Short mmCIF file of N, CA and C in Angstrom, two decimals:
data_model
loop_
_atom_site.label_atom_id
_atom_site.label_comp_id
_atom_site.label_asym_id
_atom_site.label_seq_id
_atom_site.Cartn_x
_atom_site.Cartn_y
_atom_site.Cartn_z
N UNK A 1 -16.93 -7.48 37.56
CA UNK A 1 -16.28 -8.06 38.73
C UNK A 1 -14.79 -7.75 38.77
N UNK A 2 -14.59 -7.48 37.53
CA UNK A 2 -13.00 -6.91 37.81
C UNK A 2 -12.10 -8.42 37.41
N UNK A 3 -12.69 -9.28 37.16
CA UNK A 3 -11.58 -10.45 36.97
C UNK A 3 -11.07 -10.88 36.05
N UNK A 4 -11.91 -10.25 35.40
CA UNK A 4 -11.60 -10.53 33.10
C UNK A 4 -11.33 -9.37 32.32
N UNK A 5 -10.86 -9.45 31.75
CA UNK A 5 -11.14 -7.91 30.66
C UNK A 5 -11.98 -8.35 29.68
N UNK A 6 -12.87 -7.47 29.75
CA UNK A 6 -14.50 -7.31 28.85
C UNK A 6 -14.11 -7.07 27.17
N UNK A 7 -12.90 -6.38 27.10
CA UNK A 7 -12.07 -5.97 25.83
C UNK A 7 -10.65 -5.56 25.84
N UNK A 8 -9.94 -5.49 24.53
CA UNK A 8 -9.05 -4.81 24.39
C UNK A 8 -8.89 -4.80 22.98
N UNK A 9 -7.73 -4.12 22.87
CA UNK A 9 -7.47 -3.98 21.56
C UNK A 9 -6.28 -5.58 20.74
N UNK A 10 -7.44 -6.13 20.09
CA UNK A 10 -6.77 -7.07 19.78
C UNK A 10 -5.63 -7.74 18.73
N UNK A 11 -3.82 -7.13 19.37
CA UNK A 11 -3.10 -7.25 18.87
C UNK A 11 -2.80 -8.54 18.43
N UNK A 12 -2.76 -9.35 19.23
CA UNK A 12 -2.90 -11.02 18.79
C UNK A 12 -3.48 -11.36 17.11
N UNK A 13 -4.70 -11.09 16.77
CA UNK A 13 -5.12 -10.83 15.76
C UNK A 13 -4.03 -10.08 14.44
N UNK A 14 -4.15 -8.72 15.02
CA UNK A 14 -2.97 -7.91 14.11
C UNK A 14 -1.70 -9.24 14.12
N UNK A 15 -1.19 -9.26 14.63
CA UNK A 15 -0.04 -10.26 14.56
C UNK A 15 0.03 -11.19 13.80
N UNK A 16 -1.16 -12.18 13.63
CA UNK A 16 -1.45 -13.49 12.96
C UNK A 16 -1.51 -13.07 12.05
N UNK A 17 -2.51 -11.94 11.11
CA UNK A 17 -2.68 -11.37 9.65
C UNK A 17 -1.42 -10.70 9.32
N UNK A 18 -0.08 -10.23 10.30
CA UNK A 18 1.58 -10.18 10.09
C UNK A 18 1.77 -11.10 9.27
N UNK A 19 1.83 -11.92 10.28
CA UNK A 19 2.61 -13.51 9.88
C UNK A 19 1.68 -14.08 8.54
N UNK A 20 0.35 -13.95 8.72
CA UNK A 20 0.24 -15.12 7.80
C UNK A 20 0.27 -13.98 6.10
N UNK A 21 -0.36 -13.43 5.68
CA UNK A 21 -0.44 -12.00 4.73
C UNK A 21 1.05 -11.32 4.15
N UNK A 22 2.24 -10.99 4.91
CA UNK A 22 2.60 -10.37 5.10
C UNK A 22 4.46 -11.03 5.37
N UNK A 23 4.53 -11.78 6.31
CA UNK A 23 5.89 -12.34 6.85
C UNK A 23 5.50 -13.39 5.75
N UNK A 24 4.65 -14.35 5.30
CA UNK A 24 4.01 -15.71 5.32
C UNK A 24 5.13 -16.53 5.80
N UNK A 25 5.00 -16.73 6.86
CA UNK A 25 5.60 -17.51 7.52
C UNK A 25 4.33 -18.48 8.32
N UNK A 26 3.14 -18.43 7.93
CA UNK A 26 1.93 -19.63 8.67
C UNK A 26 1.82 -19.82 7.31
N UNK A 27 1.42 -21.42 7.14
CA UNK A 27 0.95 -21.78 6.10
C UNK A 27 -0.95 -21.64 6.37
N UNK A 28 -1.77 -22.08 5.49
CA UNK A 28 -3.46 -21.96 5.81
C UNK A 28 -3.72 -22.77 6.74
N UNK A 29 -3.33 -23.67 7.43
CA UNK A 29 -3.87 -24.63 8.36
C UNK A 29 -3.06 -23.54 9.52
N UNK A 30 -2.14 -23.46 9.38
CA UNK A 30 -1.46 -22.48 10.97
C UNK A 30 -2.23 -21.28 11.17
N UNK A 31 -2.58 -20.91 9.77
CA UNK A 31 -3.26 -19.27 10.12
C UNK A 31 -4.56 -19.68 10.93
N UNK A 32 -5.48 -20.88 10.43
CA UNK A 32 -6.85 -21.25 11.33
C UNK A 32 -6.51 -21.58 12.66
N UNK A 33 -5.80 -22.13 12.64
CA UNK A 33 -5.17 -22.77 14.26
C UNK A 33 -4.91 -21.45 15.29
N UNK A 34 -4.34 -20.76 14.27
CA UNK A 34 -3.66 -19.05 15.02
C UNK A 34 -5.19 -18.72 15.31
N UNK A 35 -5.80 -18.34 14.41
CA UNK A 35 -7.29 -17.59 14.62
C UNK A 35 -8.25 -18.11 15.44
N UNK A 36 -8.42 -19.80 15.35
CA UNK A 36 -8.97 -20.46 16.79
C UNK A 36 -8.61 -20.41 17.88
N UNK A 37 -7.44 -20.59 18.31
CA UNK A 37 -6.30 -19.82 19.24
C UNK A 37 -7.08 -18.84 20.21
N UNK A 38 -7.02 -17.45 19.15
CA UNK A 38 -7.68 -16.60 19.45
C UNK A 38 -8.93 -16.16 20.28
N UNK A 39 -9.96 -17.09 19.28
CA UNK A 39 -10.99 -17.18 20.03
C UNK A 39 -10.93 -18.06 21.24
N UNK A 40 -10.49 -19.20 21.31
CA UNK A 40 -10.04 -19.94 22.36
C UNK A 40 -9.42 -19.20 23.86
N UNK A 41 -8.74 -18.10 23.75
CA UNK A 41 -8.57 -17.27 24.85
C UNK A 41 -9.72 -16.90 25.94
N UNK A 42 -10.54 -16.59 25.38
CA UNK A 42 -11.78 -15.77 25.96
C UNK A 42 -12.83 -16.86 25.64
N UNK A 43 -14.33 -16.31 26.72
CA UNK A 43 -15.64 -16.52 26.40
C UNK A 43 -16.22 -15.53 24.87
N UNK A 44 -17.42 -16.04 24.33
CA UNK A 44 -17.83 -15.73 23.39
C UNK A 44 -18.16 -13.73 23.53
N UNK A 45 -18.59 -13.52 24.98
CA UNK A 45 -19.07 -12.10 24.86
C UNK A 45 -17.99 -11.61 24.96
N UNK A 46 -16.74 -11.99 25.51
CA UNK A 46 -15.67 -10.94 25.17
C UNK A 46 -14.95 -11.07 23.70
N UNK A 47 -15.26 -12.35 23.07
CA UNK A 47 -14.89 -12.22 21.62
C UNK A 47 -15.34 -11.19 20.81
N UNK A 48 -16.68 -11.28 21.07
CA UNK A 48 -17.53 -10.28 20.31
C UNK A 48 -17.44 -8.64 20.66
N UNK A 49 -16.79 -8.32 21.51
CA UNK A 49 -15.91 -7.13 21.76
C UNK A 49 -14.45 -6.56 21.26
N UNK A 50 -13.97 -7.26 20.94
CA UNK A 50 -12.96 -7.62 20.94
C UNK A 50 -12.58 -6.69 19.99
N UNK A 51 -11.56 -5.75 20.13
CA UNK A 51 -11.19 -4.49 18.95
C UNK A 51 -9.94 -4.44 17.87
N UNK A 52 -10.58 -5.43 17.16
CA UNK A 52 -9.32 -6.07 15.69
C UNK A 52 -8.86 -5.12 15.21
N UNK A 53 -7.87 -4.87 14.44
CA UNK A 53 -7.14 -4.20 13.77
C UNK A 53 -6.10 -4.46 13.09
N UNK A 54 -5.84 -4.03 11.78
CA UNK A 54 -4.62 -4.20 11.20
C UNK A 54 -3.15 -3.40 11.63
N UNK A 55 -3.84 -2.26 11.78
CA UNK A 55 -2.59 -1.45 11.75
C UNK A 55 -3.36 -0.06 12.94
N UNK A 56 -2.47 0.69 13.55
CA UNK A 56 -2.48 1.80 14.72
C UNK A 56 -1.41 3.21 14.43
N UNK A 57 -1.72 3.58 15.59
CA UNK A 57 -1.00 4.87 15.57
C UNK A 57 0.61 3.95 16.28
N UNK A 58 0.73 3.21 16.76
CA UNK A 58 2.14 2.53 17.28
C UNK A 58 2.60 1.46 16.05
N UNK A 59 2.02 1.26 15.57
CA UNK A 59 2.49 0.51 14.23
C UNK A 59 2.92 0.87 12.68
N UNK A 60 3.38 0.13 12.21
CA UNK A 60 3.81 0.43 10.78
C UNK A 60 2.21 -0.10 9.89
N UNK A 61 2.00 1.05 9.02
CA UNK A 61 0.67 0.57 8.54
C UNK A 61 0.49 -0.47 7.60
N UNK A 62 -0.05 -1.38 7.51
CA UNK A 62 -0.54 -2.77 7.03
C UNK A 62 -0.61 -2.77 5.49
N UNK A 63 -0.80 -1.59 4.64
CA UNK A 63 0.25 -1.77 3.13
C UNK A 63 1.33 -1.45 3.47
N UNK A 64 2.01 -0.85 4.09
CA UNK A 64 3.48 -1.06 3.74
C UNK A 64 4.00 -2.29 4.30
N UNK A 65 3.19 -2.92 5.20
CA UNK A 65 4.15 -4.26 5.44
C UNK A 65 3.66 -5.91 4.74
N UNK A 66 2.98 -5.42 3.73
CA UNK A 66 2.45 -6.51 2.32
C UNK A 66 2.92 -5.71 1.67
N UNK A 67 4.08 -4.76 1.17
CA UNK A 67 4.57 -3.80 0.52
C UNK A 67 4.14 -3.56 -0.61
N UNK A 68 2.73 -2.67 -0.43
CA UNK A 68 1.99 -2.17 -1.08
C UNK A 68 0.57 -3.15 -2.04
N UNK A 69 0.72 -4.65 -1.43
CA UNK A 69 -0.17 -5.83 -2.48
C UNK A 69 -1.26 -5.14 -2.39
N UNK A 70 -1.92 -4.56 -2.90
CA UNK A 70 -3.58 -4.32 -2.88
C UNK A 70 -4.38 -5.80 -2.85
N UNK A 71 -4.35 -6.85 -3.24
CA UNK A 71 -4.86 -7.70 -3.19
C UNK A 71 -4.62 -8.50 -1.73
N UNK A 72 -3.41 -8.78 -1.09
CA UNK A 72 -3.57 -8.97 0.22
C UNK A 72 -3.84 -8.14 1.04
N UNK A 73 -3.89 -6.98 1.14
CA UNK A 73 -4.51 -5.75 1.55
C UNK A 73 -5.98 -6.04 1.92
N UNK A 74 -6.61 -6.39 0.58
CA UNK A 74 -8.03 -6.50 0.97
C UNK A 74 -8.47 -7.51 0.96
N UNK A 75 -7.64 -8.37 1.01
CA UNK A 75 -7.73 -10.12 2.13
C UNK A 75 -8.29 -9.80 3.23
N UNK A 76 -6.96 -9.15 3.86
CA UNK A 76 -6.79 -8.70 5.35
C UNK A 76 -8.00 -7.75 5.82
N UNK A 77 -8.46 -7.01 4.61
CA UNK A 77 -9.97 -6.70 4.96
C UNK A 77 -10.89 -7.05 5.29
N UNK A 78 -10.86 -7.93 4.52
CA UNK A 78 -11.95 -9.02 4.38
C UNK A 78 -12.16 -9.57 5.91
N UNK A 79 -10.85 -10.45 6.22
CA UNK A 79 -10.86 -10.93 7.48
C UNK A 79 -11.07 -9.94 9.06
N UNK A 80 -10.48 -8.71 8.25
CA UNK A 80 -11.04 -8.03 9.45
C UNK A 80 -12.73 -7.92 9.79
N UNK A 81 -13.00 -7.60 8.62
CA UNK A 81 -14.82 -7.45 8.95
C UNK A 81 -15.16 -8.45 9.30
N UNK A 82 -14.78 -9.84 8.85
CA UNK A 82 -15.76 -11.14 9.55
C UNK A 82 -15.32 -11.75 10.51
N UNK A 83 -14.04 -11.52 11.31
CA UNK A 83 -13.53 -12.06 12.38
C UNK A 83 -14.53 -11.31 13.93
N UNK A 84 -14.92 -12.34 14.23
CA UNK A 84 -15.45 -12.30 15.20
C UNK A 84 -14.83 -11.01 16.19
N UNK A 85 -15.24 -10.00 16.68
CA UNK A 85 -14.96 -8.44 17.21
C UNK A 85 -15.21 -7.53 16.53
N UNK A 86 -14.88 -6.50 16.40
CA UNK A 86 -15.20 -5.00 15.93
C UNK A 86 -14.25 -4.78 15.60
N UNK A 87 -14.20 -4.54 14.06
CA UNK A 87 -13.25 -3.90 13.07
C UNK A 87 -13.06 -2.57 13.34
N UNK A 88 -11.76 -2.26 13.54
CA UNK A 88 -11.23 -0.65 13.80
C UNK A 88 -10.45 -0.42 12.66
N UNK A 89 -10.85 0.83 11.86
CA UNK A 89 -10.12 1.05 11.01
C UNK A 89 -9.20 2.62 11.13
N UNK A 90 -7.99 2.56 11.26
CA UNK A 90 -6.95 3.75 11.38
C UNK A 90 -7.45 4.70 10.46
N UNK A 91 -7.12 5.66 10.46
CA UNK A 91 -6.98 6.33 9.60
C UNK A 91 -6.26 6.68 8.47
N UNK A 92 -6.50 6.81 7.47
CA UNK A 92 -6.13 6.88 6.11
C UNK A 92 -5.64 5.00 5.46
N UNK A 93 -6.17 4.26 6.72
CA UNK A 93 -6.20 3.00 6.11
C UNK A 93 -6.91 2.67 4.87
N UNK A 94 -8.25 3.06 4.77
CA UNK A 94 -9.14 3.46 4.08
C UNK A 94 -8.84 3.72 2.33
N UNK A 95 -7.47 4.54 1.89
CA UNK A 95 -7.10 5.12 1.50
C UNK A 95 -5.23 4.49 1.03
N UNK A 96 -5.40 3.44 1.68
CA UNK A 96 -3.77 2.64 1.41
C UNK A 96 -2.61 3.73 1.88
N UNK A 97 -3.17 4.28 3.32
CA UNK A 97 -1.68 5.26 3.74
C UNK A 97 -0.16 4.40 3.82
N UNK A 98 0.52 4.97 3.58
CA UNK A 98 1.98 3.97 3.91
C UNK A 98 2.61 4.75 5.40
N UNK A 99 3.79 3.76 5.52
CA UNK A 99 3.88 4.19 6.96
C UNK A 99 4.90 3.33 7.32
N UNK A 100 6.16 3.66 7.86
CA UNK A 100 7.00 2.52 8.16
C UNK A 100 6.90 2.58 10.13
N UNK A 101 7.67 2.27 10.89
CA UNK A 101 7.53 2.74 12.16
C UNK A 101 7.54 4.11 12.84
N UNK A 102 7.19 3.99 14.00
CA UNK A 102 6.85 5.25 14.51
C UNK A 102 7.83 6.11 14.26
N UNK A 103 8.11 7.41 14.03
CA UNK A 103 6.99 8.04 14.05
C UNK A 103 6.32 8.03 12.46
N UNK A 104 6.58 7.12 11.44
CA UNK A 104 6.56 7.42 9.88
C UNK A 104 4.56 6.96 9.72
N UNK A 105 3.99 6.20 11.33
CA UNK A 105 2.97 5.31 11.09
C UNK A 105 2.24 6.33 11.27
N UNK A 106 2.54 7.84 11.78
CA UNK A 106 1.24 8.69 11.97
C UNK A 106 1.42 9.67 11.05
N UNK A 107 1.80 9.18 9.85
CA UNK A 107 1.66 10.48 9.00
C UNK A 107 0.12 11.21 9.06
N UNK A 108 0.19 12.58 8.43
CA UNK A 108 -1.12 13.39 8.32
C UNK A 108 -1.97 12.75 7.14
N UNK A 109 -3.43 12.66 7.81
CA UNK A 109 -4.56 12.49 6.43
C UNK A 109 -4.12 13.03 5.13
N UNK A 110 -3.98 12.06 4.59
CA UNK A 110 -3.78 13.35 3.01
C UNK A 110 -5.24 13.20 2.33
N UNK A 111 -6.11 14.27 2.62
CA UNK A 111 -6.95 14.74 2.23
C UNK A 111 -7.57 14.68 0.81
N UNK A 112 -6.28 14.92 0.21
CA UNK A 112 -6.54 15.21 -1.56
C UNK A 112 -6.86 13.89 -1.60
N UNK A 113 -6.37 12.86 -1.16
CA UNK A 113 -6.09 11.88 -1.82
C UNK A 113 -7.23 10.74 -1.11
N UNK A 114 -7.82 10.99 -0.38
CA UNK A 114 -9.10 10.47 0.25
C UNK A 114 -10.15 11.26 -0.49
N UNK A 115 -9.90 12.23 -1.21
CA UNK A 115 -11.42 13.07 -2.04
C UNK A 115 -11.29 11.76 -3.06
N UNK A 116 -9.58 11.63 -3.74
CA UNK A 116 -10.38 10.84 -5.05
C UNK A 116 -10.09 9.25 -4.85
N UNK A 117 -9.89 9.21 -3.18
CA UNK A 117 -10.63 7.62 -3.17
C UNK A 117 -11.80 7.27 -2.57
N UNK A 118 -12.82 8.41 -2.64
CA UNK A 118 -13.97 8.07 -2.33
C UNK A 118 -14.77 6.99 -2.72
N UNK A 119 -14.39 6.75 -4.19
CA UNK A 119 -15.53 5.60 -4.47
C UNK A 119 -14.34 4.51 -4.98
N UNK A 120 -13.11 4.52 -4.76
CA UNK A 120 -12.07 3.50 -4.71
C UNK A 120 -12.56 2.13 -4.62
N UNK A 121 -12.22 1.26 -4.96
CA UNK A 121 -12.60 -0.25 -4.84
C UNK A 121 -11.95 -0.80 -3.35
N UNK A 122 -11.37 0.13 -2.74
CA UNK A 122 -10.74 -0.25 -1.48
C UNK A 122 -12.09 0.29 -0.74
N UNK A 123 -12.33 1.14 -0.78
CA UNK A 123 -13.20 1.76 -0.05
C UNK A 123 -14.33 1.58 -0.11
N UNK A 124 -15.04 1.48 -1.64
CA UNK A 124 -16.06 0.21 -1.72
C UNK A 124 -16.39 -1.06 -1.09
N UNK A 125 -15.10 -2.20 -1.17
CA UNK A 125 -15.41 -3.04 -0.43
C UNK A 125 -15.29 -2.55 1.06
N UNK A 126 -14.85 -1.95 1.45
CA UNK A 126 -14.76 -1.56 3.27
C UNK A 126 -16.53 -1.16 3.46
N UNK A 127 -17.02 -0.37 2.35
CA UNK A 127 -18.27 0.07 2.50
C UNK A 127 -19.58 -1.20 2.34
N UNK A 128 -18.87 -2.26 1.73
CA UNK A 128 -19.80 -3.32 1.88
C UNK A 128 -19.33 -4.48 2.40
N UNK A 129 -18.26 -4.72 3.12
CA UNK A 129 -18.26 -4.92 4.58
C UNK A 129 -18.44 -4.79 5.66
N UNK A 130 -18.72 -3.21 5.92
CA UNK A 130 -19.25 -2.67 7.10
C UNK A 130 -21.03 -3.28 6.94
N UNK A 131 -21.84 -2.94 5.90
CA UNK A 131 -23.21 -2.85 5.57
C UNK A 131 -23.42 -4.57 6.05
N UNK A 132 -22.35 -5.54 5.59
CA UNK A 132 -22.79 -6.84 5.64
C UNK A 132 -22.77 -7.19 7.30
N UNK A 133 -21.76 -6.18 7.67
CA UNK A 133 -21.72 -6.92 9.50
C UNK A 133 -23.08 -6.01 9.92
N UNK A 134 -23.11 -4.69 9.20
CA UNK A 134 -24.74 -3.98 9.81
C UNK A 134 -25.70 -4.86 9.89
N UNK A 135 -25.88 -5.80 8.48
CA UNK A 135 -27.29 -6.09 8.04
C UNK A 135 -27.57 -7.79 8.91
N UNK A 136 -26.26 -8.18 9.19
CA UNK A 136 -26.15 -9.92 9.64
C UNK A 136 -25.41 -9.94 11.34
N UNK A 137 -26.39 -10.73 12.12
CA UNK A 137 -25.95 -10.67 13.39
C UNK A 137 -24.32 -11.69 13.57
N UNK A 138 -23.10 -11.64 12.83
CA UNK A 138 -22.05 -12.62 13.25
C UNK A 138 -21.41 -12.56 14.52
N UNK A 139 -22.02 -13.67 15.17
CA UNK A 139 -21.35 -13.90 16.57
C UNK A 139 -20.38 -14.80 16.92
N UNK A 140 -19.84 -15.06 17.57
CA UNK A 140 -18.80 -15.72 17.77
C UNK A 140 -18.82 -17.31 18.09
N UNK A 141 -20.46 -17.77 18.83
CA UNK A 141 -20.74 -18.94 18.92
C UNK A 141 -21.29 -19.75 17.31
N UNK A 142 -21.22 -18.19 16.22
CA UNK A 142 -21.59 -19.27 14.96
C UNK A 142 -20.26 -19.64 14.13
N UNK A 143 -19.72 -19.03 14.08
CA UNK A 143 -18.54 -19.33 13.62
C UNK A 143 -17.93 -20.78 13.78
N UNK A 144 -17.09 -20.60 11.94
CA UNK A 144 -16.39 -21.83 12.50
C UNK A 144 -15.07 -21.57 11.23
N UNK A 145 -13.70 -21.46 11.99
CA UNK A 145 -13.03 -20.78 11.11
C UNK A 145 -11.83 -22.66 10.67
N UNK A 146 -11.54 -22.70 9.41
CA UNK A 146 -10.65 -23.97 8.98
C UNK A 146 -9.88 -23.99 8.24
N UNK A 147 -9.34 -24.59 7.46
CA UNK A 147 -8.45 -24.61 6.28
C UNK A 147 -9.21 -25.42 5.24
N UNK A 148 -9.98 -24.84 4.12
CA UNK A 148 -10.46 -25.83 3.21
C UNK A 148 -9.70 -25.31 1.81
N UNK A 149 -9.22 -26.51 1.41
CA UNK A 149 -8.50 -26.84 0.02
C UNK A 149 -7.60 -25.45 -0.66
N UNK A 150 -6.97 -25.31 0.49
CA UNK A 150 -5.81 -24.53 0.08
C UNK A 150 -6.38 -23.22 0.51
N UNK A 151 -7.60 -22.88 1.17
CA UNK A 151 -8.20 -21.57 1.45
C UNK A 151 -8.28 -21.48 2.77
N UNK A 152 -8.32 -20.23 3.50
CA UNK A 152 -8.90 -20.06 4.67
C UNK A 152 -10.39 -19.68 4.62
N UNK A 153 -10.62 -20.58 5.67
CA UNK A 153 -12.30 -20.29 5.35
C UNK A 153 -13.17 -19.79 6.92
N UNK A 154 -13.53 -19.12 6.98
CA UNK A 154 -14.19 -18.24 7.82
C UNK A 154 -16.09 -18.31 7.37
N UNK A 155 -17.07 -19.57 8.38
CA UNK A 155 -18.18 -19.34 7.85
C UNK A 155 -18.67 -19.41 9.08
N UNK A 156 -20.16 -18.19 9.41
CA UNK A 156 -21.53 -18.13 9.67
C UNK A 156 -22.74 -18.90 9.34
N UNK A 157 -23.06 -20.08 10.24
CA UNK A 157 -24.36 -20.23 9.99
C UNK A 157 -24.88 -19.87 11.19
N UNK A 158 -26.06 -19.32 11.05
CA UNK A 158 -27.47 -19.45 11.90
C UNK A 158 -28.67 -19.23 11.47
N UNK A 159 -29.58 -19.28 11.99
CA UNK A 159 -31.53 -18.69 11.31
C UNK A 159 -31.26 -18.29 10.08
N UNK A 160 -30.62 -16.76 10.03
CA UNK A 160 -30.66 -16.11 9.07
C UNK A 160 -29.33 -15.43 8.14
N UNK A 161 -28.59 -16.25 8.44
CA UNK A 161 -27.29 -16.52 7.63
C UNK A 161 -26.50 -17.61 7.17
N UNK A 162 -25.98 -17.57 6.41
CA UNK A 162 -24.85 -18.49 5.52
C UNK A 162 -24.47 -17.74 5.05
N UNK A 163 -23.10 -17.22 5.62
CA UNK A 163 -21.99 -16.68 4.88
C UNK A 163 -20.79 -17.38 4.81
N UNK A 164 -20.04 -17.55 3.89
CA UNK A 164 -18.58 -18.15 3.72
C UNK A 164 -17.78 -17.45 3.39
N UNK A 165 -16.44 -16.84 3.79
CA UNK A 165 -15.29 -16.31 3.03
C UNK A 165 -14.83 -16.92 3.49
N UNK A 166 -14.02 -17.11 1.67
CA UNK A 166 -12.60 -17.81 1.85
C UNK A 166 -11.86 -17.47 0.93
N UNK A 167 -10.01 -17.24 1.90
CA UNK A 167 -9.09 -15.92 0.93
C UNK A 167 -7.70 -17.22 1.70
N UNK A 168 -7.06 -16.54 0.83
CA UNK A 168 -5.48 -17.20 0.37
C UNK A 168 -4.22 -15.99 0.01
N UNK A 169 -3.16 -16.78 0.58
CA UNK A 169 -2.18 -15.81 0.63
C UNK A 169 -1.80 -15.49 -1.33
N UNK A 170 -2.48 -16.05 -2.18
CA UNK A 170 -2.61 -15.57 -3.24
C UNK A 170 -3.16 -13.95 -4.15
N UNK A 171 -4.01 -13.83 -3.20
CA UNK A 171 -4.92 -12.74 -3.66
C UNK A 171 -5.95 -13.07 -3.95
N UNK A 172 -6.41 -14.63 -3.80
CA UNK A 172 -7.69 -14.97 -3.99
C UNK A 172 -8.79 -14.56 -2.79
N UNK A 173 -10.25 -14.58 -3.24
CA UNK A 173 -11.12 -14.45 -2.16
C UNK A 173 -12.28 -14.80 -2.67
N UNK A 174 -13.13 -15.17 -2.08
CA UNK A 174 -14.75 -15.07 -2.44
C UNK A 174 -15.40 -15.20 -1.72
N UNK A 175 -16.28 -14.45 -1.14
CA UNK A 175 -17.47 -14.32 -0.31
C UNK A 175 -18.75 -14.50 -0.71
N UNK A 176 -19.48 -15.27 -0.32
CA UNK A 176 -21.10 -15.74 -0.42
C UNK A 176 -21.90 -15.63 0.89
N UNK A 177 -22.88 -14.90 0.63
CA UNK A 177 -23.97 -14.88 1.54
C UNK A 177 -25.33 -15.57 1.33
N UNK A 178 -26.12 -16.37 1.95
CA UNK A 178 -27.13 -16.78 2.04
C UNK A 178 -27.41 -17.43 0.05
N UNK A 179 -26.21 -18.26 -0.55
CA UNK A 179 -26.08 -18.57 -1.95
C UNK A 179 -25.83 -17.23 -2.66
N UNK A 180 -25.63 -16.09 -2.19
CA UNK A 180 -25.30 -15.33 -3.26
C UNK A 180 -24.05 -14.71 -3.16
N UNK A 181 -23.14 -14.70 -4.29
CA UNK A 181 -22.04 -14.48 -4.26
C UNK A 181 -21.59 -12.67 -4.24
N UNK A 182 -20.76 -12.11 -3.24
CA UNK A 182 -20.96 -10.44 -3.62
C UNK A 182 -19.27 -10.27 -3.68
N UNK A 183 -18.16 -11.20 -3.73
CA UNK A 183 -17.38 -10.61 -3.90
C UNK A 183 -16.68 -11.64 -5.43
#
């Protein structure tokens, strides 16, 4: 009908995992509030469109602005795969590219260095985050994102899921699916 946008690329998102990861300037109750927020904008089918991202070709890439934490790094992973929309991943994100502003955010693939992070633990978990949103329908009407005991917690129930993650501007995380724990 022309009266909504069906999608976009959802900077709002990028912004909040800024602030909260990164600036920490949200404490865990602001970051849920930020992320309900979010969904709160829109109906559920445009949530579920919705094209998350950490970092772009117009941005400074998302390790260099947790300056270099591998562990909030793959917080921010984390939350990308289970936040309600479609995880977009840049290129050489994959791979912890650095990148300050344009033009430093489009450096070239470095190649070599994606051969020997093929089986990287960055890239691992990206590879079983993608498989978990393959294998589990997370929609946006199951969700229910909060602040529990010092964690952000992001959980799925329906029929055939129970999943919980929950990560902290510590470097903590743990993910459980259906009682079994995979991270």
């Amino acid at each position: 009908k022309g009266d909504q946008y069906d999608s976009i690329m959802n900077y709002s998102f990028t912004k909040a995992c800024l602030d909260y990861f990164s600036k920490k300037t949200l404490t865990t109750q602001e970051m849920s509030d930020r992320l309900n927020d979010i969904l709160a904008r829109n109906n559920n089918v445009v949530n579920d469109l919705m094209l998350n991202l950490l970092d772009s070709h117009d941005t400074p890439r998302f390790i260099t602005e947790v300056s270099g934490d591998k562990e909030l790094f793959m917080n921010a992973l984390c939350l990308l795969y289970l936040f309600p929309g479609t995880p977009c991943i840049f290129y050489g994100t994959e791979i912890m590219t650095e990148g300050g502003g344009d033009p430093d955010c489009r450096r070239c693939m470095d190649w070599k260095k994606a051969e020997k992070a093929g089986n990287s633990e960055t890239v691992r978990l990206i590879r079983k985050l993608a498989d978990l949103r393959g294998n589990y329908n997370l929609l946006t009407k199951d969700v229910k994102i909060c602040a529990k005991e010092g964690m952000l917690t992001i959980s799925y129930k329906n029929r055939r899921t129970d999943l919980e993650l929950r990560i902290n501007n510590e470097g903590k995380r743990s993910l459980r699916v259906n009682d079994k724990e995979l991270l």
